[in-house]
Short mmCIF file of C-alpha atoms in Angstrom, two decimals:
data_model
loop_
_atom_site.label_atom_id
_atom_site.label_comp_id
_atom_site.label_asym_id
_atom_site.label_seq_id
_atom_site.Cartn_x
_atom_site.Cartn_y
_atom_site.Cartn_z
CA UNK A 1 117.32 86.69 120.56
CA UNK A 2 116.67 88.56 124.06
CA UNK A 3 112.71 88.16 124.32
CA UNK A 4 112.71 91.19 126.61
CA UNK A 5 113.84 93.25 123.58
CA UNK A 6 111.41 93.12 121.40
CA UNK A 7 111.36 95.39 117.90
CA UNK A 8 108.98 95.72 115.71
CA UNK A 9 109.21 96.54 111.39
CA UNK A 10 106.17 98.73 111.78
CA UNK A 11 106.85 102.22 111.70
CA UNK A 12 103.43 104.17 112.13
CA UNK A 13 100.96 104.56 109.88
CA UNK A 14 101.91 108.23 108.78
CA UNK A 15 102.19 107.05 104.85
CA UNK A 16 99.32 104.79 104.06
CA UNK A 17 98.48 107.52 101.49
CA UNK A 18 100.99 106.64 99.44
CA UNK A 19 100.18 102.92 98.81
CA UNK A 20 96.61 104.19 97.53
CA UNK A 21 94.75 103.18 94.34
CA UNK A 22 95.11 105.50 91.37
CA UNK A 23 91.55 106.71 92.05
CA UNK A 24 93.02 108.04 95.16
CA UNK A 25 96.26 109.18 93.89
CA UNK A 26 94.24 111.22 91.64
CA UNK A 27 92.22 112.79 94.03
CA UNK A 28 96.01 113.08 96.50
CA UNK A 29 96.88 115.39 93.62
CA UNK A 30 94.24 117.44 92.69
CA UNK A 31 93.98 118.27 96.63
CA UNK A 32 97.42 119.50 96.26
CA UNK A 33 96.55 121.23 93.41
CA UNK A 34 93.53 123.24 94.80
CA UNK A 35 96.14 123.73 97.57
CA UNK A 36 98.38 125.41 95.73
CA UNK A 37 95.94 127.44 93.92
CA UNK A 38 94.52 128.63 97.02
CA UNK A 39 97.70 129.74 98.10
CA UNK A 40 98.64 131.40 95.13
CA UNK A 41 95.42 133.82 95.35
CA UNK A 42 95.93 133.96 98.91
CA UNK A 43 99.48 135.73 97.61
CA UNK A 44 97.89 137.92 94.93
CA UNK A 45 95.45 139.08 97.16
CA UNK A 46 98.31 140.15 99.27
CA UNK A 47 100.39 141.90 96.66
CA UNK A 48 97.00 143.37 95.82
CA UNK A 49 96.54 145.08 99.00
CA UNK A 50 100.20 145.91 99.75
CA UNK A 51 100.25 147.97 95.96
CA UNK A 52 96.81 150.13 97.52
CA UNK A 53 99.18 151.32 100.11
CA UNK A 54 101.88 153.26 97.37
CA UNK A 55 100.53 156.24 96.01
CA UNK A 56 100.29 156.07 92.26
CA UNK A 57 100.45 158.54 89.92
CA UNK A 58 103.01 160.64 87.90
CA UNK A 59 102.97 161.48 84.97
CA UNK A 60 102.97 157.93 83.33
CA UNK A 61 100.29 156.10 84.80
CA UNK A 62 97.85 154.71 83.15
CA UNK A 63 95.30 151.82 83.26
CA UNK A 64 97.57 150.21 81.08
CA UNK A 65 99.95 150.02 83.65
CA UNK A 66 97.47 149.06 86.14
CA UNK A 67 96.66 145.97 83.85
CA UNK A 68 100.61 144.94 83.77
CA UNK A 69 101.23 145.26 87.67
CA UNK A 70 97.81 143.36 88.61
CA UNK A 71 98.91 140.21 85.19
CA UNK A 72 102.69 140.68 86.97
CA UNK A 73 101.32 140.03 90.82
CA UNK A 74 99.12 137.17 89.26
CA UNK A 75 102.01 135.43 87.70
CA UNK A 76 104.34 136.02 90.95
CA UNK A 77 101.94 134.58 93.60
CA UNK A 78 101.70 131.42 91.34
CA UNK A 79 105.35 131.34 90.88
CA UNK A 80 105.68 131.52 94.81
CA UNK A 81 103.01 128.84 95.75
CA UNK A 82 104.98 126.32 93.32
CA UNK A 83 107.82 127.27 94.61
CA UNK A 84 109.85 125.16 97.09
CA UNK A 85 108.12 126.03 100.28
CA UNK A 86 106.39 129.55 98.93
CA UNK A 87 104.46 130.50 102.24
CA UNK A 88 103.65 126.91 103.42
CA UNK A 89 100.46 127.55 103.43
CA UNK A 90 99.95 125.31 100.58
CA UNK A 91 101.65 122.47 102.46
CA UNK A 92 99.65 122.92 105.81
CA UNK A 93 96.16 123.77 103.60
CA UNK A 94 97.05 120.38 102.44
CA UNK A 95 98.27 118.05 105.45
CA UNK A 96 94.77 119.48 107.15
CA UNK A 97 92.87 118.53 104.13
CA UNK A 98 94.24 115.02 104.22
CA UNK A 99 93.45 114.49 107.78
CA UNK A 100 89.96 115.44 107.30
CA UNK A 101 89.73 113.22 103.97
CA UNK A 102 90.87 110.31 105.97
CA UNK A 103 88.69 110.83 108.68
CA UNK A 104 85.89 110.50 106.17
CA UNK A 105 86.69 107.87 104.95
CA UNK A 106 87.15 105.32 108.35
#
């Protein structure tokens, strides 16, 4: 053994989250959660306010219609924030979340 190269097994502290009790896996998870809800009405408001900027009308319209689009952008935006990667703003509304829970709790 060369004593002038000396390694180490310890390789940061970046995942002590993950050797947690269940009390705090719990809570891991529903942060993710509230992540990912925020997200997905962070989408829907988007859809909400790109759909103001087509005209509507014809002779078909109807509030019934109105109704669908508005259930159809809800569903999408929460298909998208449990997607893969949706935005990411799930993922970095989380990671910042973390860091502040941990900070608490030192």
């Amino acid at each position: 053994m060369d004593p002038m190269n000396v390694e180490s097994g310890l390789s940061g502290t970046g995942s002590v989250r993950a050797a947690t009790t269940p009390a705090a896996q719990k809570k891991d998870s529903q942060l993710r959660k509230a992540a990912q809800e925020f997200e997905a009405y962070f989408v829907q408001q988007l859809f909400s306010q790109m759909r103001k900027g087509i005209p509507s009308g014809g002779l078909l319209h109807s509030k019934g219609e109105d109704m669908f689009r508005d259930l159809l952008d809800e569903q999408v935006s929460q298909d998208v924030a449990r997607g893969n990667n949706g935005f990411g703003l799930s993922d970095s509304l989380y990671r910042q979340l973390s860091l502040d829970e941990g900070r608490r709790g030192q």
